mmCIF file of C-alpha atoms in Angstrom:
data_model
loop_
_atom_site.group_PDB
_atom_site.id
_atom_site.type_symbol
_atom_site.label_atom_id
_atom_site.label_comp_id
_atom_site.label_asym_id
_atom_site.label_seq_id
_atom_site.Cartn_x
_atom_site.Cartn_y
_atom_site.Cartn_z
ATOM 1 C CA MET A 1 -108.210 -41.886 -45.088
ATOM 2 C CA LYS A 2 -108.626 -40.689 -41.466
ATOM 3 C CA LEU A 3 -105.215 -42.717 -41.031
ATOM 4 C CA VAL A 4 -103.338 -40.821 -42.828
ATOM 5 C CA LYS A 5 -104.920 -37.810 -42.073
ATOM 6 C CA SER A 6 -102.966 -38.297 -38.517
ATOM 7 C CA LEU A 7 -99.911 -39.078 -39.847
ATOM 8 C CA PHE A 8 -99.825 -36.246 -41.420
ATOM 9 C CA VAL A 9 -100.000 -33.810 -38.741
ATOM 10 C CA PHE A 10 -98.627 -36.347 -36.202
ATOM 11 C CA SER A 11 -95.363 -35.868 -38.854
ATOM 12 C CA LEU A 12 -96.268 -32.286 -39.292
ATOM 13 C CA LEU A 13 -96.382 -30.772 -35.535
ATOM 14 C CA PHE A 14 -93.249 -33.415 -35.080
ATOM 15 C CA PHE A 15 -90.683 -31.416 -37.237
ATOM 16 C CA ILE A 16 -92.586 -28.134 -35.173
ATOM 17 C CA ILE A 17 -91.242 -28.953 -32.886
ATOM 18 C CA ALA A 18 -88.098 -30.971 -33.888
ATOM 19 C CA CYS A 19 -87.020 -26.647 -35.094
ATOM 20 C CA SER A 20 -88.366 -24.961 -32.047
ATOM 21 C CA ASN A 21 -86.223 -27.711 -29.878
ATOM 22 C CA ASP A 22 -83.012 -26.138 -33.243
ATOM 23 C CA ALA A 23 -84.414 -22.790 -32.713
ATOM 24 C CA GLY A 24 -83.948 -22.493 -28.773
ATOM 25 C CA THR A 25 -80.465 -24.560 -28.714
ATOM 26 C CA VAL A 26 -79.254 -22.388 -31.241
ATOM 27 C CA LYS A 27 -80.692 -19.221 -29.330
ATOM 28 C CA LYS A 28 -79.353 -20.358 -26.100
ATOM 29 C CA GLU A 29 -75.772 -21.462 -27.960
ATOM 30 C CA GLU A 30 -75.819 -17.382 -28.937
ATOM 31 C CA GLU A 31 -76.011 -16.668 -25.318
ATOM 32 C CA GLU A 32 -73.686 -18.863 -24.760
ATOM 33 C CA LYS A 33 -71.489 -16.765 -26.188
ATOM 34 C CA LYS A 34 -72.440 -13.740 -26.008
ATOM 35 C CA VAL A 35 -72.342 -14.061 -21.364
ATOM 36 C CA THR A 36 -68.116 -15.828 -22.412
ATOM 37 C CA GLU A 37 -67.409 -12.739 -25.552
ATOM 38 C CA GLN A 38 -67.862 -9.861 -21.790
ATOM 39 C CA GLU A 39 -66.427 -12.707 -19.953
ATOM 40 C CA GLN A 40 -63.132 -12.798 -22.026
ATOM 41 C CA PRO A 41 -62.209 -8.818 -21.631
ATOM 42 C CA ALA A 42 -63.104 -8.501 -17.679
ATOM 43 C CA GLU A 43 -60.086 -12.121 -17.945
ATOM 44 C CA THR A 44 -58.016 -9.852 -19.661
ATOM 45 C CA GLU A 45 -57.753 -6.322 -18.070
ATOM 46 C CA THR A 46 -57.307 -8.161 -15.094
ATOM 47 C CA THR A 47 -54.247 -10.008 -16.098
ATOM 48 C CA THR A 48 -53.123 -6.845 -17.110
ATOM 49 C CA ASP A 49 -53.598 -4.901 -14.518
ATOM 50 C CA LYS A 50 -51.840 -7.636 -12.881
ATOM 51 C CA ASP A 51 -48.432 -7.039 -15.381
ATOM 52 C CA THR A 52 -48.749 -3.716 -15.680
ATOM 53 C CA GLU A 53 -48.338 -4.199 -11.853
ATOM 54 C CA THR A 54 -45.262 -5.947 -11.630
ATOM 55 C CA GLU A 55 -43.486 -4.030 -14.044
ATOM 56 C CA VAL A 56 -44.077 -1.328 -11.519
ATOM 57 C CA LYS A 57 -42.525 -2.934 -8.633
ATOM 58 C CA THR A 58 -40.263 -5.161 -10.733
ATOM 59 C CA ASP A 59 -39.385 -0.826 -12.177
ATOM 60 C CA THR A 60 -39.257 0.011 -7.588
ATOM 61 C CA GLU A 61 -36.608 -2.529 -7.181
ATOM 62 C CA THR A 62 -34.736 -1.791 -9.773
ATOM 63 C CA VAL A 63 -34.160 2.348 -8.679
ATOM 64 C CA ALA A 64 -33.931 0.658 -4.747
ATOM 65 C CA LYS A 65 -30.751 -0.814 -6.534
ATOM 66 C CA GLU A 66 -29.454 1.321 -8.178
ATOM 67 C CA GLU A 67 -29.547 3.904 -5.041
ATOM 68 C CA ASP A 68 -28.477 1.249 -2.228
ATOM 69 C CA SER A 69 -25.505 0.443 -5.538
ATOM 70 C CA LYS A 70 -24.859 4.591 -5.551
ATOM 71 C CA ALA A 71 -24.645 4.756 -1.381
ATOM 72 C CA ASP A 72 -22.401 1.831 -1.509
ATOM 73 C CA GLU A 73 -19.938 4.306 -3.731
ATOM 74 C CA VAL A 74 -20.536 7.521 -1.635
ATOM 75 C CA LYS A 75 -19.488 5.459 1.509
ATOM 76 C CA LYS A 76 -16.747 2.863 0.319
ATOM 77 C CA PRO A 77 -13.144 5.010 0.599
ATOM 78 C CA GLN A 78 -11.085 6.395 -1.909
ATOM 79 C CA SER A 79 -8.403 4.003 -3.286
ATOM 80 C CA THR A 80 -4.757 5.966 -2.253
ATOM 81 C CA GLU A 81 -1.718 5.486 -3.668
ATOM 82 C CA VAL A 82 1.397 5.914 -2.810
ATOM 83 C CA LYS A 83 3.983 7.577 -4.075
ATOM 84 C CA THR A 84 7.939 6.828 -3.849
ATOM 85 C CA MET A 85 11.034 9.544 -4.885
ATOM 86 C CA THR A 86 13.591 10.795 -3.837
ATOM 87 C CA ALA A 87 14.002 14.413 -2.430
ATOM 88 C CA ILE A 88 16.777 17.002 -1.096
ATOM 89 C CA TYR A 89 14.912 17.057 2.020
ATOM 90 C CA VAL A 90 14.275 21.823 2.992
ATOM 91 C CA GLY A 91 13.773 21.221 6.504
ATOM 92 C CA GLN A 92 10.323 21.447 8.917
ATOM 93 C CA VAL A 93 7.764 24.249 8.202
ATOM 94 C CA ASP A 94 5.945 23.547 11.284
ATOM 95 C CA PRO A 95 6.479 20.716 13.949
ATOM 96 C CA HIS A 96 3.252 18.889 11.490
ATOM 97 C CA THR A 97 5.399 19.691 7.815
ATOM 98 C CA ILE A 98 8.618 19.712 6.589
ATOM 99 C CA GLU A 99 9.313 20.625 2.900
ATOM 100 C CA VAL A 100 11.302 18.860 0.583
ATOM 101 C CA VAL A 101 12.196 19.886 -3.580
ATOM 102 C CA ALA A 102 11.530 16.751 -6.158
ATOM 103 C CA GLU A 103 11.424 16.899 -9.545
ATOM 104 C CA GLY A 104 11.923 20.276 -9.012
ATOM 105 C CA GLU A 105 8.696 21.286 -7.763
ATOM 106 C CA THR A 106 8.694 22.410 -3.967
ATOM 107 C CA ILE A 107 6.560 20.160 -1.560
ATOM 108 C CA ASN A 108 4.370 20.656 1.831
ATOM 109 C CA LEU A 109 4.370 16.905 3.792
ATOM 110 C CA GLN A 110 1.769 16.696 6.981
ATOM 111 C CA THR A 111 4.329 14.262 9.742
ATOM 112 C CA THR A 112 1.406 12.946 11.202
ATOM 113 C CA GLU A 113 0.677 9.534 9.935
ATOM 114 C CA ALA A 114 4.721 9.200 10.400
ATOM 115 C CA ASP A 115 7.281 7.983 13.654
ATOM 116 C CA ILE A 116 10.617 9.947 12.698
ATOM 117 C CA ASN A 117 12.830 11.706 14.208
ATOM 118 C CA PHE A 118 14.199 14.499 11.735
ATOM 119 C CA ASP A 119 17.078 16.289 13.717
ATOM 120 C CA GLU A 120 19.310 12.974 12.031
ATOM 121 C CA PHE A 121 18.467 14.751 9.475
ATOM 122 C CA SER A 122 19.931 18.348 8.040
ATOM 123 C CA ASP A 123 18.874 20.916 5.098
ATOM 124 C CA GLY A 124 20.222 19.282 1.601
ATOM 125 C CA ASP A 125 19.971 16.030 2.389
ATOM 126 C CA GLU A 126 19.304 12.992 -0.165
ATOM 127 C CA VAL A 127 16.366 11.661 0.784
ATOM 128 C CA LYS A 128 13.855 8.343 -0.207
ATOM 129 C CA ILE A 129 10.236 9.338 0.952
ATOM 130 C CA GLN A 130 6.516 7.974 0.753
ATOM 131 C CA TYR A 131 3.452 10.057 0.652
ATOM 132 C CA TYR A 132 0.145 9.528 -1.081
ATOM 133 C CA LYS A 133 -2.711 12.808 -1.729
ATOM 134 C CA ASN A 134 -5.415 12.765 0.649
ATOM 135 C CA GLU A 135 -9.414 13.545 -0.293
ATOM 136 C CA GLN A 136 -8.534 17.490 1.332
ATOM 137 C CA ASP A 137 -5.111 17.375 -1.769
ATOM 138 C CA GLN A 138 -3.395 17.713 1.650
ATOM 139 C CA TYR A 139 -0.155 15.735 0.408
ATOM 140 C CA ILE A 140 0.645 12.581 3.364
ATOM 141 C CA LEU A 141 4.397 11.351 4.075
ATOM 142 C CA LYS A 142 4.756 7.995 5.266
ATOM 143 C CA SER A 143 7.701 7.331 5.574
ATOM 144 C CA MET A 144 11.187 9.231 4.924
ATOM 145 C CA LYS A 145 14.672 7.365 5.087
ATOM 146 C CA PHE A 146 17.903 8.110 3.968
ATOM 147 C CA SER A 147 18.650 7.249 -0.672
ATOM 148 C CA VAL A 148 20.648 5.143 -1.149
ATOM 149 C CA VAL A 149 22.853 7.492 -3.512
ATOM 150 C CA GLU A 150 23.331 9.287 -0.811
ATOM 151 C CA GLU A 151 24.426 6.873 1.558
ATOM 152 C CA LYS A 152 27.184 5.195 -0.840
ATOM 153 C CA LYS A 153 28.353 8.721 -1.374
ATOM 154 C CA GLU A 154 29.121 9.602 2.305
ATOM 155 C CA ASP A 155 30.849 5.928 2.524
ATOM 156 C CA SER A 156 33.210 6.973 -0.713
ATOM 157 C CA SER A 157 34.156 10.290 0.516
ATOM 158 C CA SER A 158 34.545 9.066 4.486
ATOM 159 C CA PRO A 159 38.780 9.155 5.412
ATOM 160 C CA VAL A 160 39.555 5.125 4.815
ATOM 161 C CA LYS A 161 41.591 4.598 7.691
ATOM 162 C CA GLU A 162 45.080 2.302 6.912
ATOM 163 C CA SER A 163 46.708 0.028 10.166
ATOM 164 C CA PRO A 164 49.780 1.170 11.160
ATOM 165 C CA LYS A 165 52.531 -0.313 9.496
ATOM 166 C CA VAL A 166 55.506 -1.999 12.513
ATOM 167 C CA ILE A 167 58.654 -1.732 12.015
ATOM 168 C CA SER A 168 60.477 -4.392 13.503
ATOM 169 C CA THR A 169 64.099 -4.306 13.744
ATOM 170 C CA GLU A 170 67.266 -4.648 15.828
ATOM 171 C CA ALA A 171 68.354 -2.090 18.511
ATOM 172 C CA THR A 172 70.519 -1.423 21.756
ATOM 173 C CA TYR A 173 69.368 -0.219 24.277
ATOM 174 C CA VAL A 174 69.665 2.274 26.118
ATOM 175 C CA GLY A 175 67.819 2.841 29.613
ATOM 176 C CA GLN A 176 64.592 4.399 30.876
ATOM 177 C CA VAL A 177 63.719 8.514 29.667
ATOM 178 C CA ASP A 178 60.644 8.055 32.138
ATOM 179 C CA THR A 179 58.165 5.518 33.433
ATOM 180 C CA SER A 180 56.465 4.962 30.104
ATOM 181 C CA THR A 181 59.389 6.416 27.377
ATOM 182 C CA ILE A 182 62.681 4.315 26.477
ATOM 183 C CA GLU A 183 65.546 4.946 24.681
ATOM 184 C CA VAL A 184 67.556 2.550 21.932
ATOM 185 C CA THR A 185 69.516 3.279 19.332
ATOM 186 C CA VAL A 186 69.546 2.137 15.585
ATOM 187 C CA ASP A 187 72.457 2.136 13.051
ATOM 188 C CA GLY A 188 73.605 4.622 15.831
ATOM 189 C CA GLU A 189 70.282 6.945 15.546
ATOM 190 C CA ALA A 190 68.459 7.532 18.643
ATOM 191 C CA ILE A 191 64.800 7.017 19.175
ATOM 192 C CA ASN A 192 62.480 7.031 21.822
ATOM 193 C CA LEU A 193 59.712 4.730 22.667
ATOM 194 C CA GLN A 194 56.660 5.410 24.004
ATOM 195 C CA THR A 195 55.571 1.753 26.013
ATOM 196 C CA THR A 196 51.896 2.707 26.870
ATOM 197 C CA GLU A 197 50.538 -0.001 25.725
ATOM 198 C CA ILE A 198 53.118 -3.014 26.409
ATOM 199 C CA ASP A 199 53.355 -4.391 29.876
ATOM 200 C CA VAL A 200 57.500 -5.384 30.575
ATOM 201 C CA ASN A 201 59.235 -5.691 33.392
ATOM 202 C CA LEU A 202 62.095 -3.241 31.907
ATOM 203 C CA ASP A 203 64.078 -3.132 35.043
ATOM 204 C CA GLU A 204 65.156 -6.757 33.641
ATOM 205 C CA ILE A 205 67.216 -5.036 30.776
ATOM 206 C CA GLU A 206 70.567 -4.488 31.168
ATOM 207 C CA GLU A 207 71.788 -0.723 29.749
ATOM 208 C CA GLY A 208 73.370 -1.209 26.260
ATOM 209 C CA SER A 209 72.058 -5.049 25.451
ATOM 210 C CA GLN A 210 71.365 -5.969 22.469
ATOM 211 C CA VAL A 211 67.241 -6.621 21.900
ATOM 212 C CA MET A 212 65.234 -6.972 19.011
ATOM 213 C CA ILE A 213 61.644 -4.603 18.786
ATOM 214 C CA ALA A 214 58.258 -3.760 16.939
ATOM 215 C CA TYR A 215 57.506 -0.844 17.132
ATOM 216 C CA TYR A 216 55.282 1.696 15.208
ATOM 217 C CA GLN A 217 54.093 5.664 14.162
ATOM 218 C CA ASN A 218 51.371 6.983 15.048
ATOM 219 C CA GLU A 219 49.080 10.222 13.526
ATOM 220 C CA ASP A 220 50.646 12.336 16.277
ATOM 221 C CA GLY A 221 54.303 11.349 15.024
ATOM 222 C CA GLN A 222 55.509 9.024 18.232
ATOM 223 C CA ASN A 223 56.649 5.758 18.305
ATOM 224 C CA ILE A 224 54.677 3.449 19.596
ATOM 225 C CA LEU A 225 56.508 -0.084 21.504
ATOM 226 C CA LYS A 226 54.139 -3.276 20.447
ATOM 227 C CA SER A 227 57.113 -4.748 22.134
ATOM 228 C CA ILE A 228 60.834 -6.135 23.130
ATOM 229 C CA GLU A 229 63.336 -8.989 22.566
#
């Protein structure tokens, strides 16, 4: 009987000890869980702070790049479009400005960038110009020359000089009128010929002899001897 009681007491003690251990384990796990929950917000907060710092840094870099881009645009000179057109030259306004009329509009052009002798041009000449508009809304002349139409017009209006017609005929030598003129007869008609363009010894030609002559008439109506044989 004592043995049974001893076993019962031992079993009861073992049960109590086991329950105590389980309760301690559960309490320990709950405490560890609380500590973990308290640490997690701190970590989350730290991560959030880092993300915020990263976003701020990214925004700052973006703003800086945009400002640099705008600064580059300001520094970059504007492209100038060079125009070419036909105009009528009016004349010089002052030593560095000329005036032209293009498409019915009067334009003043700055000549500081053009190396042109304007004395070669006359008022009313048709010219071809190249110019551009600068940032101060000034028209800057790049080049100016006579237009092709004007050149053709001048060529067509210029008289064409025809070569004089040379006449060859048989004549009778009469003799020298003076040191630069001789006289011949052709079909009974006396003709005076200028000898300035030939080199011939007239003393070798006898008066009254038949000769073959070649001559032409110049712009002044003078007969110019080319040859005599």
